[in-house]
Amino acid sequence: MKTFVVLFSLLALTNAVSREFVENFMNKLQEVGEKCAEETNATDDDVAALIAHTMPESHNGKCMILCFNVAFHLQKPDGTPDKEGSIASLEPLKADDPEMHAKVLKIFMTCGQKTAVDADPCMTAAHLAECATLEGKAAGLSADMFEV
């Protein structure tokens, strides 16, 4: 979740995004989160860390980030960034808030270029999440956006 609560812990955005967009995103995030927690055998502690916008300590928790990234087309299963998928996945945000879309797209592209692909795709996902969090803060984005 960190990637999306990475990613959009990432989208740690401002309140410029509509409430409807946030609600739809959070519903999708919950649906994917349940699937990813089961697929990766993430623990309650892993899930709690992601919800708290902190990096899970376990490898399974980091793999949950990869699962989110793959589900949202930010990464391919081998861990490499999915540039085309990332761009396409941000289209709904572009329609809702073009300015926010530009900021988030810049974060995705920056982190995709800055983050080395690790032999372990779960570690790549964790590094992408860390980058996105730092770049999001630098861009003035906050997690408040996801408060419904």
PDB file of C-alpha atoms in Angstrom:
ATOM      1  CA  MET A   1       0.000   0.000   0.000  1.00  0.00           C
ATOM      2  CA  LYS A   2       2.886   2.253   0.626  1.00  0.00           C
ATOM      3  CA  THR A   3       3.447   2.702  -2.976  1.00  0.00           C
ATOM      4  CA  PHE A   4       0.017   3.720  -3.493  1.00  0.00           C
ATOM      5  CA  VAL A   5      -0.155   4.665  -0.117  1.00  0.00           C
ATOM      6  CA  VAL A   6       2.978   4.764  -1.816  1.00  0.00           C
ATOM      7  CA  LEU A   7       2.012   5.676  -4.773  1.00  0.00           C
ATOM      8  CA  PHE A   8      -0.139   7.646  -3.469  1.00  0.00           C
ATOM      9  CA  SER A   9       1.361   7.820  -0.248  1.00  0.00           C
ATOM     10  CA  LEU A  10       2.644   8.899  -3.161  1.00  0.00           C
ATOM     11  CA  LEU A  11      -0.283  10.644  -4.129  1.00  0.00           C
ATOM     12  CA  ALA A  12       0.211  12.158  -0.963  1.00  0.00           C
ATOM     13  CA  LEU A  13      -1.630  15.008  -2.496  1.00  0.00           C
ATOM     14  CA  THR A  14      -3.495  18.121  -1.610  1.00  0.00           C
ATOM     15  CA  ASN A  15      -7.208  18.672  -1.299  1.00  0.00           C
ATOM     16  CA  ALA A  16      -7.435  19.933  -4.890  1.00  0.00           C
ATOM     17  CA  VAL A  17      -8.481  16.457  -5.996  1.00  0.00           C
ATOM     18  CA  SER A  18     -12.221  15.859  -5.867  1.00  0.00           C
ATOM     19  CA  ARG A  19     -13.820  13.877  -3.079  1.00  0.00           C
ATOM     20  CA  GLU A  20     -15.319  11.502  -5.663  1.00  0.00           C
ATOM     21  CA  PHE A  21     -11.880  10.761  -7.105  1.00  0.00           C
ATOM     22  CA  VAL A  22     -10.468  10.103  -3.634  1.00  0.00           C
ATOM     23  CA  GLU A  23     -13.368   7.814  -2.674  1.00  0.00           C
ATOM     24  CA  ASN A  24     -13.050   5.824  -5.903  1.00  0.00           C
ATOM     25  CA  PHE A  25      -9.303   5.551  -5.476  1.00  0.00           C
ATOM     26  CA  MET A  26      -9.568   4.457  -1.851  1.00  0.00           C
ATOM     27  CA  ASN A  27     -12.139   1.790  -2.750  1.00  0.00           C
ATOM     28  CA  LYS A  28      -9.815   0.416  -5.424  1.00  0.00           C
ATOM     29  CA  LEU A  29      -6.894   0.619  -3.017  1.00  0.00           C
ATOM     30  CA  GLN A  30      -8.782  -1.441  -0.437  1.00  0.00           C
ATOM     31  CA  GLU A  31      -9.785  -4.043  -3.029  1.00  0.00           C
ATOM     32  CA  VAL A  32      -6.221  -4.398  -4.314  1.00  0.00           C
ATOM     33  CA  GLY A  33      -4.858  -4.328  -0.763  1.00  0.00           C
ATOM     34  CA  GLU A  34      -6.927  -7.314   0.306  1.00  0.00           C
ATOM     35  CA  LYS A  35      -5.815  -9.278  -2.755  1.00  0.00           C
ATOM     36  CA  CYS A  36      -2.163  -8.320  -2.328  1.00  0.00           C
ATOM     37  CA  ALA A  37      -2.089  -9.079   1.405  1.00  0.00           C
ATOM     38  CA  GLU A  38      -3.347 -12.577   0.669  1.00  0.00           C
ATOM     39  CA  GLU A  39      -1.045 -13.162  -2.311  1.00  0.00           C
ATOM     40  CA  THR A  40       2.083 -12.022  -0.477  1.00  0.00           C
ATOM     41  CA  ASN A  41       1.242 -13.445   2.957  1.00  0.00           C
ATOM     42  CA  ALA A  42       1.720  -9.978   4.417  1.00  0.00           C
ATOM     43  CA  THR A  43       1.096  -9.776   8.145  1.00  0.00           C
ATOM     44  CA  ASP A  44      -1.182  -7.400   9.995  1.00  0.00           C
ATOM     45  CA  ASP A  45       1.980  -5.507  11.000  1.00  0.00           C
ATOM     46  CA  ASP A  46       2.939  -5.124   7.324  1.00  0.00           C
ATOM     47  CA  VAL A  47      -0.492  -3.780   6.460  1.00  0.00           C
ATOM     48  CA  ALA A  48      -0.472  -1.463   9.489  1.00  0.00           C
ATOM     49  CA  ALA A  49       2.929  -0.084   8.449  1.00  0.00           C
ATOM     50  CA  LEU A  50       1.658   0.693   4.965  1.00  0.00           C
ATOM     51  CA  ILE A  51      -1.478   2.348   6.285  1.00  0.00           C
ATOM     52  CA  ALA A  52       0.746   4.445   8.583  1.00  0.00           C
ATOM     53  CA  HIS A  53       2.849   5.444   5.557  1.00  0.00           C
ATOM     54  CA  THR A  54       5.943   3.641   6.834  1.00  0.00           C
ATOM     55  CA  MET A  55       8.023   0.958   5.182  1.00  0.00           C
ATOM     56  CA  PRO A  56       7.158  -2.579   6.300  1.00  0.00           C
ATOM     57  CA  GLU A  57      10.083  -4.378   7.892  1.00  0.00           C
ATOM     58  CA  SER A  58       9.364  -7.789   6.395  1.00  0.00           C
ATOM     59  CA  HIS A  59      10.156  -8.931   2.886  1.00  0.00           C
ATOM     60  CA  ASN A  60       6.506  -9.949   2.424  1.00  0.00           C
ATOM     61  CA  GLY A  61       5.466  -6.405   3.294  1.00  0.00           C
ATOM     62  CA  LYS A  62       7.786  -5.050   0.620  1.00  0.00           C
ATOM     63  CA  CYS A  63       6.369  -7.606  -1.818  1.00  0.00           C
ATOM     64  CA  MET A  64       2.934  -6.209  -1.035  1.00  0.00           C
ATOM     65  CA  ILE A  65       4.174  -2.877  -2.397  1.00  0.00           C
ATOM     66  CA  LEU A  66       5.264  -4.657  -5.576  1.00  0.00           C
ATOM     67  CA  CYS A  67       1.839  -6.277  -5.823  1.00  0.00           C
ATOM     68  CA  PHE A  68       0.182  -2.843  -5.589  1.00  0.00           C
ATOM     69  CA  ASN A  69       2.543  -1.404  -8.157  1.00  0.00           C
ATOM     70  CA  VAL A  70       1.864  -4.239 -10.577  1.00  0.00           C
ATOM     71  CA  ALA A  71      -1.910  -3.980 -10.030  1.00  0.00           C
ATOM     72  CA  PHE A  72      -1.783  -0.244 -10.736  1.00  0.00           C
ATOM     73  CA  HIS A  73       0.620  -0.719 -13.678  1.00  0.00           C
ATOM     74  CA  LEU A  74       3.492   1.173 -12.086  1.00  0.00           C
ATOM     75  CA  GLN A  75       5.869  -1.775 -12.247  1.00  0.00           C
ATOM     76  CA  LYS A  76       6.106  -4.966 -14.229  1.00  0.00           C
ATOM     77  CA  PRO A  77       6.261  -8.257 -12.298  1.00  0.00           C
ATOM     78  CA  ASP A  78      10.040  -8.405 -12.867  1.00  0.00           C
ATOM     79  CA  GLY A  79      10.372  -5.136 -10.933  1.00  0.00           C
ATOM     80  CA  THR A  80      11.142  -2.818 -13.827  1.00  0.00           C
ATOM     81  CA  PRO A  81       9.155   0.413 -13.952  1.00  0.00           C
ATOM     82  CA  ASP A  82       6.178   0.340 -16.326  1.00  0.00           C
ATOM     83  CA  LYS A  83       6.384   3.794 -17.903  1.00  0.00           C
ATOM     84  CA  GLU A  84       3.475   3.326 -20.301  1.00  0.00           C
ATOM     85  CA  GLY A  85       1.337   1.701 -17.617  1.00  0.00           C
ATOM     86  CA  SER A  86       2.106   4.512 -15.179  1.00  0.00           C
ATOM     87  CA  ILE A  87       1.082   7.142 -17.687  1.00  0.00           C
ATOM     88  CA  ALA A  88      -2.147   5.303 -18.503  1.00  0.00           C
ATOM     89  CA  SER A  89      -2.988   4.692 -14.838  1.00  0.00           C
ATOM     90  CA  LEU A  90      -2.796   8.428 -14.162  1.00  0.00           C
ATOM     91  CA  GLU A  91      -5.356   9.384 -16.819  1.00  0.00           C
ATOM     92  CA  PRO A  92      -8.271   9.517 -14.339  1.00  0.00           C
ATOM     93  CA  LEU A  93      -6.267  11.977 -12.222  1.00  0.00           C
ATOM     94  CA  LYS A  94      -5.538  14.088 -15.300  1.00  0.00           C
ATOM     95  CA  ALA A  95      -9.256  14.430 -15.959  1.00  0.00           C
ATOM     96  CA  ASP A  96      -9.936  15.336 -12.315  1.00  0.00           C
ATOM     97  CA  ASP A  97      -7.007  17.680 -11.638  1.00  0.00           C
ATOM     98  CA  PRO A  98      -4.544  18.419 -14.476  1.00  0.00           C
ATOM     99  CA  GLU A  99      -2.156  20.320 -12.195  1.00  0.00           C
ATOM    100  CA  MET A 100      -1.959  17.456  -9.704  1.00  0.00           C
ATOM    101  CA  HIS A 101      -1.583  15.012 -12.585  1.00  0.00           C
ATOM    102  CA  ALA A 102       1.483  16.907 -13.807  1.00  0.00           C
ATOM    103  CA  LYS A 103       3.072  16.802 -10.340  1.00  0.00           C
ATOM    104  CA  VAL A 104       2.423  13.104  -9.837  1.00  0.00           C
ATOM    105  CA  LEU A 105       3.579  12.211 -13.342  1.00  0.00           C
ATOM    106  CA  LYS A 106       6.819  14.076 -12.686  1.00  0.00           C
ATOM    107  CA  ILE A 107       7.307  12.096  -9.462  1.00  0.00           C
ATOM    108  CA  PHE A 108       6.697   8.801 -11.269  1.00  0.00           C
ATOM    109  CA  MET A 109       9.088   9.656 -14.068  1.00  0.00           C
ATOM    110  CA  THR A 110      11.757  10.959 -11.682  1.00  0.00           C
ATOM    111  CA  CYS A 111      11.621   7.888  -9.461  1.00  0.00           C
ATOM    112  CA  GLY A 112      11.514   5.539 -12.441  1.00  0.00           C
ATOM    113  CA  GLN A 113      14.770   7.063 -13.664  1.00  0.00           C
ATOM    114  CA  LYS A 114      16.460   7.443 -10.260  1.00  0.00           C
ATOM    115  CA  THR A 115      15.690   4.022  -8.825  1.00  0.00           C
ATOM    116  CA  ALA A 116      17.939   1.147  -9.820  1.00  0.00           C
ATOM    117  CA  VAL A 117      16.244  -2.153 -10.579  1.00  0.00           C
ATOM    118  CA  ASP A 118      17.242  -4.645  -7.881  1.00  0.00           C
ATOM    119  CA  ALA A 119      17.531  -8.389  -8.509  1.00  0.00           C
ATOM    120  CA  ASP A 120      14.652  -8.670  -6.024  1.00  0.00           C
ATOM    121  CA  PRO A 121      11.596  -6.918  -7.523  1.00  0.00           C
ATOM    122  CA  CYS A 122      10.152  -6.418  -4.031  1.00  0.00           C
ATOM    123  CA  MET A 123      13.191  -4.352  -3.053  1.00  0.00           C
ATOM    124  CA  THR A 124      12.848  -2.289  -6.219  1.00  0.00           C
ATOM    125  CA  ALA A 125       9.233  -1.600  -5.226  1.00  0.00           C
ATOM    126  CA  ALA A 126      10.355  -0.526  -1.755  1.00  0.00           C
ATOM    127  CA  HIS A 127      12.983   1.813  -3.217  1.00  0.00           C
ATOM    128  CA  LEU A 128      10.444   3.292  -5.639  1.00  0.00           C
ATOM    129  CA  ALA A 129       8.079   3.877  -2.726  1.00  0.00           C
ATOM    130  CA  GLU A 130      10.777   5.627  -0.713  1.00  0.00           C
ATOM    131  CA  CYS A 131      11.659   7.805  -3.704  1.00  0.00           C
ATOM    132  CA  ALA A 132       8.009   8.659  -4.350  1.00  0.00           C
ATOM    133  CA  THR A 133       7.516   9.656  -0.737  1.00  0.00           C
ATOM    134  CA  LEU A 134      10.554  11.954  -0.780  1.00  0.00           C
ATOM    135  CA  GLU A 135       9.711  13.456  -4.166  1.00  0.00           C
ATOM    136  CA  GLY A 136       6.088  13.928  -3.111  1.00  0.00           C
ATOM    137  CA  LYS A 137       7.134  15.826   0.000  1.00  0.00           C
ATOM    138  CA  ALA A 138       9.535  17.934  -2.070  1.00  0.00           C
ATOM    139  CA  ALA A 139       6.642  18.781  -4.402  1.00  0.00           C
ATOM    140  CA  GLY A 140       4.526  19.878  -1.437  1.00  0.00           C
ATOM    141  CA  LEU A 141       2.134  16.940  -1.521  1.00  0.00           C
ATOM    142  CA  SER A 142       0.636  15.484   1.652  1.00  0.00           C
ATOM    143  CA  ALA A 143      -1.259  12.367   2.621  1.00  0.00           C
ATOM    144  CA  ASP A 144      -4.217  14.515   3.693  1.00  0.00           C
ATOM    145  CA  MET A 145      -5.684  14.032   0.254  1.00  0.00           C
ATOM    146  CA  PHE A 146      -6.789  10.547   1.151  1.00  0.00           C
ATOM    147  CA  GLU A 147      -8.788  11.538   4.163  1.00  0.00           C
ATOM    148  CA  VAL A 148     -12.401  10.829   3.301  1.00  0.00           C
TER     149      VAL A 148
END
